[in-house]
Amino acid sequence: MITSTSNAKVKRLVSLKKKRKARDEEKVFLVEGIRMFREMPLEILREVYMSETFYRKDKKTVREVLAGSGIVPEILSDTVFGYVSDTRTPQGILCVARQSERKLRETAGGNCPHIIVLEHLQDPGNLGTILRTAEGAGVTGIVMDRECVDIYNPKTIRSTMGSVYRMPFCYTEDLHDAVTELKGMGIHIYAAHLAGQRFYDEEDYSMPCGFLIGNEGNGLTEETARLADTYIRIPMEGQVESLNAAVAASVLMFEAARQRRMSGRRI
């Protein structure tokens, strides 16, 4: 059992928790919680750490999940586990997993792509919510620029509730080139914009489509918005000028899902 916060393994876990650079250098990320552990594909699982209390209560469950994987869990004292955890009330199990390395064309695949393109999104919770909602709405892929928050931020990972394992996504060095490539693949690009002449539910999303979603405070940059084939508007009452980025994305994603369900169109 590891009982000291000065242990080298503990210091590494803290570094992976706090620093995107450390995660990217090792191409790994951290996952906490029993549900996230159970849902994780074994092929990306690298290491497992448990608190002493969790080990006493649930070691049988962990052994069943890890059977045949060759992975041997490390036990941390409760104090040390609390030190490496990113939550106030740790569940007692933490995993190190391998990052995804998909390319744009892998992310935008499928018979009828339904893509979300994110520019400069900064809130970890918003990104995690979009990822989780995207899975539920049948989105086929998410494309992000390098200015977006790290998808492997522990707060983002928690917000995805496991969708991070299943939802195809990729980062791109040049978002404009990526959008141009998507358009070249026959994907019609929409942007929610004040200049939109039609409401979002007046367009046809049953064919390959993608939605541009911008920064929480500033929206899309003018340069990126100009890449859209069509501007659309989400009508709002009262004095509200805009929606939270994750909420706006959800409205668009589920409208596309509704239309595809009604038309019988499959991804």
PDB file of C-alpha atoms in Angstrom:
ATOM      1  CA  MET A   1       0.000   0.000   0.000  1.00  0.00           C
ATOM      2  CA  ILE A   2       1.226   3.503  -0.865  1.00  0.00           C
ATOM      3  CA  THR A   3       0.962   5.714   2.207  1.00  0.00           C
ATOM      4  CA  SER A   4       3.035   8.779   1.284  1.00  0.00           C
ATOM      5  CA  THR A   5       2.158  11.711  -0.947  1.00  0.00           C
ATOM      6  CA  SER A   6       5.858  12.008  -1.817  1.00  0.00           C
ATOM      7  CA  ASN A   7       5.757   8.641  -3.596  1.00  0.00           C
ATOM      8  CA  ALA A   8       6.813   8.946  -7.264  1.00  0.00           C
ATOM      9  CA  LYS A   9       3.626   7.270  -8.541  1.00  0.00           C
ATOM     10  CA  VAL A  10       1.501   9.637  -6.503  1.00  0.00           C
ATOM     11  CA  LYS A  11       3.379  12.666  -7.816  1.00  0.00           C
ATOM     12  CA  ARG A  12       2.844  11.441 -11.379  1.00  0.00           C
ATOM     13  CA  LEU A  13      -0.903  11.015 -10.811  1.00  0.00           C
ATOM     14  CA  VAL A  14      -1.160  14.549  -9.439  1.00  0.00           C
ATOM     15  CA  SER A  15       0.725  15.850 -12.472  1.00  0.00           C
ATOM     16  CA  LEU A  16      -1.612  13.980 -14.837  1.00  0.00           C
ATOM     17  CA  LYS A  17      -4.583  15.409 -12.956  1.00  0.00           C
ATOM     18  CA  LYS A  18      -3.414  19.011 -13.131  1.00  0.00           C
ATOM     19  CA  LYS A  19      -1.436  19.348 -16.370  1.00  0.00           C
ATOM     20  CA  ARG A  20      -2.616  18.885 -19.944  1.00  0.00           C
ATOM     21  CA  LYS A  21       1.014  18.780 -21.068  1.00  0.00           C
ATOM     22  CA  ALA A  22       1.743  15.814 -18.806  1.00  0.00           C
ATOM     23  CA  ARG A  23      -1.322  13.947 -20.096  1.00  0.00           C
ATOM     24  CA  ASP A  24      -0.442  14.653 -23.713  1.00  0.00           C
ATOM     25  CA  GLU A  25       3.184  13.619 -23.288  1.00  0.00           C
ATOM     26  CA  GLU A  26       2.110  10.193 -22.012  1.00  0.00           C
ATOM     27  CA  LYS A  27      -1.029  10.145 -24.221  1.00  0.00           C
ATOM     28  CA  VAL A  28      -3.166   9.129 -21.235  1.00  0.00           C
ATOM     29  CA  PHE A  29      -5.935  10.578 -19.063  1.00  0.00           C
ATOM     30  CA  LEU A  30      -7.435   9.951 -15.619  1.00  0.00           C
ATOM     31  CA  VAL A  31     -10.870   8.530 -14.884  1.00  0.00           C
ATOM     32  CA  GLU A  32     -12.543   8.358 -11.459  1.00  0.00           C
ATOM     33  CA  GLY A  33     -15.550   6.453 -10.196  1.00  0.00           C
ATOM     34  CA  ILE A  34     -16.904   2.918 -10.272  1.00  0.00           C
ATOM     35  CA  ARG A  35     -19.356   3.505 -13.131  1.00  0.00           C
ATOM     36  CA  MET A  36     -16.677   5.005 -15.367  1.00  0.00           C
ATOM     37  CA  PHE A  37     -14.393   2.115 -14.452  1.00  0.00           C
ATOM     38  CA  ARG A  38     -17.005  -0.507 -15.344  1.00  0.00           C
ATOM     39  CA  GLU A  39     -17.782   1.122 -18.694  1.00  0.00           C
ATOM     40  CA  MET A  40     -14.191   1.631 -19.779  1.00  0.00           C
ATOM     41  CA  PRO A  41     -13.046  -0.559 -22.700  1.00  0.00           C
ATOM     42  CA  LEU A  42     -10.264  -2.799 -21.410  1.00  0.00           C
ATOM     43  CA  GLU A  43      -8.151  -2.084 -24.482  1.00  0.00           C
ATOM     44  CA  ILE A  44      -7.577   1.511 -23.339  1.00  0.00           C
ATOM     45  CA  LEU A  45      -7.173   0.764 -19.617  1.00  0.00           C
ATOM     46  CA  ARG A  46      -3.576   1.102 -18.420  1.00  0.00           C
ATOM     47  CA  GLU A  47      -3.549   1.323 -14.603  1.00  0.00           C
ATOM     48  CA  VAL A  48      -5.994   1.093 -11.685  1.00  0.00           C
ATOM     49  CA  TYR A  49      -5.651   2.667  -8.225  1.00  0.00           C
ATOM     50  CA  MET A  50      -7.973   2.056  -5.266  1.00  0.00           C
ATOM     51  CA  SER A  51      -8.308   3.565  -1.830  1.00  0.00           C
ATOM     52  CA  GLU A  52      -7.850   1.234   1.124  1.00  0.00           C
ATOM     53  CA  THR A  53     -11.538   1.541   2.061  1.00  0.00           C
ATOM     54  CA  PHE A  54     -12.729   0.866  -1.479  1.00  0.00           C
ATOM     55  CA  TYR A  55     -10.447  -2.153  -1.740  1.00  0.00           C
ATOM     56  CA  ARG A  56     -11.929  -3.690   1.406  1.00  0.00           C
ATOM     57  CA  LYS A  57     -15.508  -3.185   0.157  1.00  0.00           C
ATOM     58  CA  ASP A  58     -15.353  -3.730  -3.601  1.00  0.00           C
ATOM     59  CA  LYS A  59     -12.205  -5.649  -4.513  1.00  0.00           C
ATOM     60  CA  LYS A  60     -14.317  -8.530  -5.871  1.00  0.00           C
ATOM     61  CA  THR A  61     -16.002  -6.229  -8.388  1.00  0.00           C
ATOM     62  CA  VAL A  62     -12.649  -4.877  -9.538  1.00  0.00           C
ATOM     63  CA  ARG A  63     -11.178  -8.348  -9.912  1.00  0.00           C
ATOM     64  CA  GLU A  64     -14.155  -9.441 -12.028  1.00  0.00           C
ATOM     65  CA  VAL A  65     -13.769  -6.477 -14.376  1.00  0.00           C
ATOM     66  CA  LEU A  66      -9.997  -6.902 -14.683  1.00  0.00           C
ATOM     67  CA  ALA A  67     -10.079 -10.685 -15.126  1.00  0.00           C
ATOM     68  CA  GLY A  68      -7.681 -11.683 -17.865  1.00  0.00           C
ATOM     69  CA  SER A  69      -6.400  -8.134 -18.429  1.00  0.00           C
ATOM     70  CA  GLY A  70      -3.109  -8.630 -16.606  1.00  0.00           C
ATOM     71  CA  ILE A  71      -3.620  -5.350 -14.731  1.00  0.00           C
ATOM     72  CA  VAL A  72      -2.880  -5.442 -11.005  1.00  0.00           C
ATOM     73  CA  PRO A  73      -4.468  -2.577  -9.010  1.00  0.00           C
ATOM     74  CA  GLU A  74      -2.373  -0.415  -6.690  1.00  0.00           C
ATOM     75  CA  ILE A  75      -3.751   0.313  -3.213  1.00  0.00           C
ATOM     76  CA  LEU A  76      -3.462   3.832  -1.770  1.00  0.00           C
ATOM     77  CA  SER A  77      -4.216   4.861   1.765  1.00  0.00           C
ATOM     78  CA  ASP A  78      -7.441   6.861   2.023  1.00  0.00           C
ATOM     79  CA  THR A  79      -5.457  10.032   2.720  1.00  0.00           C
ATOM     80  CA  VAL A  80      -3.226   9.574  -0.306  1.00  0.00           C
ATOM     81  CA  PHE A  81      -6.172   8.698  -2.521  1.00  0.00           C
ATOM     82  CA  GLY A  82      -7.903  11.916  -1.451  1.00  0.00           C
ATOM     83  CA  TYR A  83      -4.719  13.766  -2.391  1.00  0.00           C
ATOM     84  CA  VAL A  84      -4.683  12.449  -5.981  1.00  0.00           C
ATOM     85  CA  SER A  85      -8.462  12.628  -6.482  1.00  0.00           C
ATOM     86  CA  ASP A  86     -10.065  15.551  -8.326  1.00  0.00           C
ATOM     87  CA  THR A  87     -13.330  15.301  -6.371  1.00  0.00           C
ATOM     88  CA  ARG A  88     -14.315  16.412  -2.864  1.00  0.00           C
ATOM     89  CA  THR A  89     -15.852  13.042  -2.042  1.00  0.00           C
ATOM     90  CA  PRO A  90     -13.748  10.449  -3.887  1.00  0.00           C
ATOM     91  CA  GLN A  91     -15.430   7.172  -4.793  1.00  0.00           C
ATOM     92  CA  GLY A  92     -12.187   5.314  -4.186  1.00  0.00           C
ATOM     93  CA  ILE A  93     -11.187   4.106  -7.658  1.00  0.00           C
ATOM     94  CA  LEU A  94      -9.047   5.904 -10.236  1.00  0.00           C
ATOM     95  CA  CYS A  95      -7.824   4.686 -13.634  1.00  0.00           C
ATOM     96  CA  VAL A  96      -5.178   5.731 -16.127  1.00  0.00           C
ATOM     97  CA  ALA A  97      -6.419   5.239 -19.693  1.00  0.00           C
ATOM     98  CA  ARG A  98      -5.006   5.687 -23.199  1.00  0.00           C
ATOM     99  CA  GLN A  99      -6.086   8.729 -25.209  1.00  0.00           C
ATOM    100  CA  SER A 100      -7.915   8.429 -28.509  1.00  0.00           C
ATOM    101  CA  GLU A 101      -6.002   9.376 -31.686  1.00  0.00           C
ATOM    102  CA  ARG A 102      -8.624   9.664 -34.420  1.00  0.00           C
ATOM    103  CA  LYS A 103      -8.142  11.697 -37.597  1.00  0.00           C
ATOM    104  CA  LEU A 104     -10.731  14.008 -39.152  1.00  0.00           C
ATOM    105  CA  ARG A 105     -11.994  11.533 -41.748  1.00  0.00           C
ATOM    106  CA  GLU A 106     -12.427   8.826 -39.109  1.00  0.00           C
ATOM    107  CA  THR A 107     -14.372  11.244 -36.919  1.00  0.00           C
ATOM    108  CA  ALA A 108     -16.586  12.439 -39.774  1.00  0.00           C
ATOM    109  CA  GLY A 109     -17.379   8.990 -41.135  1.00  0.00           C
ATOM    110  CA  GLY A 110     -20.686   7.168 -41.457  1.00  0.00           C
ATOM    111  CA  ASN A 111     -23.306   6.824 -44.150  1.00  0.00           C
ATOM    112  CA  CYS A 112     -24.954  10.106 -43.175  1.00  0.00           C
ATOM    113  CA  PRO A 113     -22.610  12.171 -40.977  1.00  0.00           C
ATOM    114  CA  HIS A 114     -23.993  14.415 -38.239  1.00  0.00           C
ATOM    115  CA  ILE A 115     -21.059  16.506 -36.997  1.00  0.00           C
ATOM    116  CA  ILE A 116     -20.517  19.083 -34.248  1.00  0.00           C
ATOM    117  CA  VAL A 117     -17.638  21.528 -34.827  1.00  0.00           C
ATOM    118  CA  LEU A 118     -16.447  23.433 -31.740  1.00  0.00           C
ATOM    119  CA  GLU A 119     -14.443  26.644 -31.832  1.00  0.00           C
ATOM    120  CA  HIS A 120     -12.694  28.023 -28.733  1.00  0.00           C
ATOM    121  CA  LEU A 121     -15.043  26.271 -26.254  1.00  0.00           C
ATOM    122  CA  GLN A 122     -13.550  26.929 -22.809  1.00  0.00           C
ATOM    123  CA  ASP A 123     -15.761  25.384 -20.117  1.00  0.00           C
ATOM    124  CA  PRO A 124     -14.970  21.742 -19.214  1.00  0.00           C
ATOM    125  CA  GLY A 125     -18.542  21.094 -18.119  1.00  0.00           C
ATOM    126  CA  ASN A 126     -19.965  22.429 -21.386  1.00  0.00           C
ATOM    127  CA  LEU A 127     -17.677  20.213 -23.438  1.00  0.00           C
ATOM    128  CA  GLY A 128     -18.548  17.144 -21.376  1.00  0.00           C
ATOM    129  CA  THR A 129     -22.254  17.919 -21.647  1.00  0.00           C
ATOM    130  CA  ILE A 130     -21.995  18.325 -25.429  1.00  0.00           C
ATOM    131  CA  LEU A 131     -20.180  15.004 -25.705  1.00  0.00           C
ATOM    132  CA  ARG A 132     -22.792  13.168 -23.632  1.00  0.00           C
ATOM    133  CA  THR A 133     -25.688  14.841 -25.437  1.00  0.00           C
ATOM    134  CA  ALA A 134     -24.090  14.126 -28.803  1.00  0.00           C
ATOM    135  CA  GLU A 135     -24.073  10.411 -28.100  1.00  0.00           C
ATOM    136  CA  GLY A 136     -27.738  10.535 -27.128  1.00  0.00           C
ATOM    137  CA  ALA A 137     -28.648  12.502 -30.264  1.00  0.00           C
ATOM    138  CA  GLY A 138     -26.844  10.155 -32.629  1.00  0.00           C
ATOM    139  CA  VAL A 139     -24.085  12.594 -33.584  1.00  0.00           C
ATOM    140  CA  THR A 140     -21.398  10.762 -35.561  1.00  0.00           C
ATOM    141  CA  GLY A 141     -18.401  12.904 -34.594  1.00  0.00           C
ATOM    142  CA  ILE A 142     -17.095  15.997 -32.813  1.00  0.00           C
ATOM    143  CA  VAL A 143     -14.317  18.189 -34.226  1.00  0.00           C
ATOM    144  CA  MET A 144     -12.499  20.724 -32.019  1.00  0.00           C
ATOM    145  CA  ASP A 145      -9.840  23.360 -32.581  1.00  0.00           C
ATOM    146  CA  ARG A 146      -6.754  23.456 -30.369  1.00  0.00           C
ATOM    147  CA  GLU A 147      -8.112  26.464 -28.461  1.00  0.00           C
ATOM    148  CA  CYS A 148     -10.899  24.331 -27.032  1.00  0.00           C
ATOM    149  CA  VAL A 149     -10.620  23.095 -23.464  1.00  0.00           C
ATOM    150  CA  ASP A 150      -8.870  19.752 -23.085  1.00  0.00           C
ATOM    151  CA  ILE A 151     -11.378  16.957 -23.524  1.00  0.00           C
ATOM    152  CA  TYR A 152      -9.256  14.953 -21.056  1.00  0.00           C
ATOM    153  CA  ASN A 153      -9.621  17.558 -18.305  1.00  0.00           C
ATOM    154  CA  PRO A 154     -10.911  15.559 -15.287  1.00  0.00           C
ATOM    155  CA  LYS A 155     -13.995  17.794 -15.042  1.00  0.00           C
ATOM    156  CA  THR A 156     -14.815  17.168 -18.706  1.00  0.00           C
ATOM    157  CA  ILE A 157     -14.351  13.421 -18.299  1.00  0.00           C
ATOM    158  CA  ARG A 158     -16.790  13.356 -15.354  1.00  0.00           C
ATOM    159  CA  SER A 159     -19.357  15.380 -17.311  1.00  0.00           C
ATOM    160  CA  THR A 160     -19.327  12.900 -20.201  1.00  0.00           C
ATOM    161  CA  MET A 161     -20.583  10.096 -17.919  1.00  0.00           C
ATOM    162  CA  GLY A 162     -18.809   7.527 -20.103  1.00  0.00           C
ATOM    163  CA  SER A 163     -19.618   8.986 -23.529  1.00  0.00           C
ATOM    164  CA  VAL A 164     -15.945   9.883 -23.942  1.00  0.00           C
ATOM    165  CA  TYR A 165     -15.301   6.163 -24.536  1.00  0.00           C
ATOM    166  CA  ARG A 166     -17.851   5.893 -27.346  1.00  0.00           C
ATOM    167  CA  MET A 167     -18.172   9.288 -29.031  1.00  0.00           C
ATOM    168  CA  PRO A 168     -15.739   9.783 -31.961  1.00  0.00           C
ATOM    169  CA  PHE A 169     -13.843  13.074 -31.688  1.00  0.00           C
ATOM    170  CA  CYS A 170     -10.645  14.741 -32.834  1.00  0.00           C
ATOM    171  CA  TYR A 171      -8.698  17.977 -32.502  1.00  0.00           C
ATOM    172  CA  THR A 172      -7.558  19.872 -35.574  1.00  0.00           C
ATOM    173  CA  GLU A 173      -4.639  22.274 -35.932  1.00  0.00           C
ATOM    174  CA  ASP A 174      -6.552  24.404 -38.457  1.00  0.00           C
ATOM    175  CA  LEU A 175     -10.306  24.563 -37.966  1.00  0.00           C
ATOM    176  CA  HIS A 176     -10.890  26.418 -41.221  1.00  0.00           C
ATOM    177  CA  ASP A 177      -9.111  23.720 -43.224  1.00  0.00           C
ATOM    178  CA  ALA A 178     -11.086  21.070 -41.319  1.00  0.00           C
ATOM    179  CA  VAL A 179     -14.438  22.716 -42.094  1.00  0.00           C
ATOM    180  CA  THR A 180     -13.436  23.089 -45.743  1.00  0.00           C
ATOM    181  CA  GLU A 181     -12.576  19.380 -45.812  1.00  0.00           C
ATOM    182  CA  LEU A 182     -15.923  18.488 -44.237  1.00  0.00           C
ATOM    183  CA  LYS A 183     -17.703  20.508 -46.897  1.00  0.00           C
ATOM    184  CA  GLY A 184     -15.678  18.693 -49.537  1.00  0.00           C
ATOM    185  CA  MET A 185     -17.039  15.435 -48.119  1.00  0.00           C
ATOM    186  CA  GLY A 186     -20.568  16.618 -48.884  1.00  0.00           C
ATOM    187  CA  ILE A 187     -21.393  17.747 -45.344  1.00  0.00           C
ATOM    188  CA  HIS A 188     -23.615  20.856 -45.248  1.00  0.00           C
ATOM    189  CA  ILE A 189     -22.368  23.251 -42.543  1.00  0.00           C
ATOM    190  CA  TYR A 190     -24.781  25.297 -40.438  1.00  0.00           C
ATOM    191  CA  ALA A 191     -24.071  28.096 -37.978  1.00  0.00           C
ATOM    192  CA  ALA A 192     -26.502  29.498 -35.424  1.00  0.00           C
ATOM    193  CA  HIS A 193     -26.133  33.195 -36.183  1.00  0.00           C
ATOM    194  CA  LEU A 194     -28.028  36.441 -35.643  1.00  0.00           C
ATOM    195  CA  ALA A 195     -27.916  36.968 -39.417  1.00  0.00           C
ATOM    196  CA  GLY A 196     -29.850  33.744 -39.974  1.00  0.00           C
ATOM    197  CA  GLN A 197     -32.997  34.235 -42.052  1.00  0.00           C
ATOM    198  CA  ARG A 198     -34.650  30.915 -41.128  1.00  0.00           C
ATOM    199  CA  PHE A 199     -35.318  29.229 -37.810  1.00  0.00           C
ATOM    200  CA  TYR A 200     -33.313  26.125 -36.991  1.00  0.00           C
ATOM    201  CA  ASP A 201     -36.347  23.830 -37.324  1.00  0.00           C
ATOM    202  CA  GLU A 202     -37.092  25.018 -40.872  1.00  0.00           C
ATOM    203  CA  GLU A 203     -33.997  23.389 -42.379  1.00  0.00           C
ATOM    204  CA  ASP A 204     -33.504  19.790 -43.536  1.00  0.00           C
ATOM    205  CA  TYR A 205     -30.899  17.896 -41.491  1.00  0.00           C
ATOM    206  CA  SER A 206     -31.721  14.444 -42.812  1.00  0.00           C
ATOM    207  CA  MET A 207     -28.738  14.672 -45.164  1.00  0.00           C
ATOM    208  CA  PRO A 208     -25.048  14.910 -44.044  1.00  0.00           C
ATOM    209  CA  CYS A 209     -24.774  18.004 -41.856  1.00  0.00           C
ATOM    210  CA  GLY A 210     -22.571  19.758 -39.344  1.00  0.00           C
ATOM    211  CA  PHE A 211     -23.192  22.509 -36.768  1.00  0.00           C
ATOM    212  CA  LEU A 212     -20.656  25.184 -35.810  1.00  0.00           C
ATOM    213  CA  ILE A 213     -20.670  26.031 -32.071  1.00  0.00           C
ATOM    214  CA  GLY A 214     -18.544  28.898 -30.767  1.00  0.00           C
ATOM    215  CA  ASN A 215     -17.055  30.215 -27.557  1.00  0.00           C
ATOM    216  CA  GLU A 216     -19.387  30.613 -24.563  1.00  0.00           C
ATOM    217  CA  GLY A 217     -18.917  34.383 -24.307  1.00  0.00           C
ATOM    218  CA  ASN A 218     -18.022  35.475 -27.832  1.00  0.00           C
ATOM    219  CA  GLY A 219     -19.673  32.934 -30.091  1.00  0.00           C
ATOM    220  CA  LEU A 220     -18.107  32.042 -33.420  1.00  0.00           C
ATOM    221  CA  THR A 221     -15.375  34.196 -34.905  1.00  0.00           C
ATOM    222  CA  GLU A 222     -16.429  36.016 -38.064  1.00  0.00           C
ATOM    223  CA  GLU A 223     -13.903  34.045 -40.108  1.00  0.00           C
ATOM    224  CA  THR A 224     -15.314  30.704 -38.997  1.00  0.00           C
ATOM    225  CA  ALA A 225     -18.945  31.794 -39.285  1.00  0.00           C
ATOM    226  CA  ARG A 226     -18.324  32.788 -42.908  1.00  0.00           C
ATOM    227  CA  LEU A 227     -17.446  29.167 -43.690  1.00  0.00           C
ATOM    228  CA  ALA A 228     -21.021  28.062 -42.972  1.00  0.00           C
ATOM    229  CA  ASP A 229     -23.236  27.177 -45.909  1.00  0.00           C
ATOM    230  CA  THR A 230     -26.323  28.347 -44.038  1.00  0.00           C
ATOM    231  CA  TYR A 231     -27.049  30.630 -41.076  1.00  0.00           C
ATOM    232  CA  ILE A 232     -29.913  29.585 -38.813  1.00  0.00           C
ATOM    233  CA  ARG A 233     -31.554  31.168 -35.781  1.00  0.00           C
ATOM    234  CA  ILE A 234     -32.891  29.707 -32.549  1.00  0.00           C
ATOM    235  CA  PRO A 235     -35.937  31.840 -31.655  1.00  0.00           C
ATOM    236  CA  MET A 236     -36.048  33.100 -28.067  1.00  0.00           C
ATOM    237  CA  GLU A 237     -38.534  34.998 -25.947  1.00  0.00           C
ATOM    238  CA  GLY A 238     -37.940  37.676 -23.330  1.00  0.00           C
ATOM    239  CA  GLN A 239     -34.679  39.590 -23.237  1.00  0.00           C
ATOM    240  CA  VAL A 240     -32.416  36.563 -23.754  1.00  0.00           C
ATOM    241  CA  GLU A 241     -29.908  37.223 -26.546  1.00  0.00           C
ATOM    242  CA  SER A 242     -28.170  33.854 -26.655  1.00  0.00           C
ATOM    243  CA  LEU A 243     -28.124  30.379 -25.145  1.00  0.00           C
ATOM    244  CA  ASN A 244     -25.413  28.532 -23.282  1.00  0.00           C
ATOM    245  CA  ALA A 245     -23.185  26.815 -25.857  1.00  0.00           C
ATOM    246  CA  ALA A 246     -24.072  23.316 -24.633  1.00  0.00           C
ATOM    247  CA  VAL A 247     -27.795  24.130 -24.611  1.00  0.00           C
ATOM    248  CA  ALA A 248     -27.689  25.602 -28.132  1.00  0.00           C
ATOM    249  CA  ALA A 249     -25.785  22.556 -29.376  1.00  0.00           C
ATOM    250  CA  SER A 250     -28.362  20.278 -27.726  1.00  0.00           C
ATOM    251  CA  VAL A 251     -31.272  22.052 -29.427  1.00  0.00           C
ATOM    252  CA  LEU A 252     -29.648  21.627 -32.858  1.00  0.00           C
ATOM    253  CA  MET A 253     -28.470  18.058 -32.308  1.00  0.00           C
ATOM    254  CA  PHE A 254     -31.864  16.803 -31.193  1.00  0.00           C
ATOM    255  CA  GLU A 255     -33.686  18.590 -33.993  1.00  0.00           C
ATOM    256  CA  ALA A 256     -31.439  16.747 -36.453  1.00  0.00           C
ATOM    257  CA  ALA A 257     -32.083  13.518 -34.525  1.00  0.00           C
ATOM    258  CA  ARG A 258     -35.852  14.122 -34.635  1.00  0.00           C
ATOM    259  CA  GLN A 259     -35.840  14.718 -38.389  1.00  0.00           C
ATOM    260  CA  ARG A 260     -33.750  11.626 -39.043  1.00  0.00           C
ATOM    261  CA  ARG A 261     -35.979   9.512 -36.846  1.00  0.00           C
ATOM    262  CA  MET A 262     -39.087  10.748 -38.654  1.00  0.00           C
ATOM    263  CA  SER A 263     -37.567  10.215 -42.093  1.00  0.00           C
ATOM    264  CA  GLY A 264     -36.085   6.824 -41.217  1.00  0.00           C
ATOM    265  CA  ARG A 265     -32.632   8.085 -42.158  1.00  0.00           C
ATOM    266  CA  ARG A 266     -29.811   6.173 -40.440  1.00  0.00           C
ATOM    267  CA  ILE A 267     -26.234   7.260 -39.849  1.00  0.00           C
TER     268      ILE A 267
END
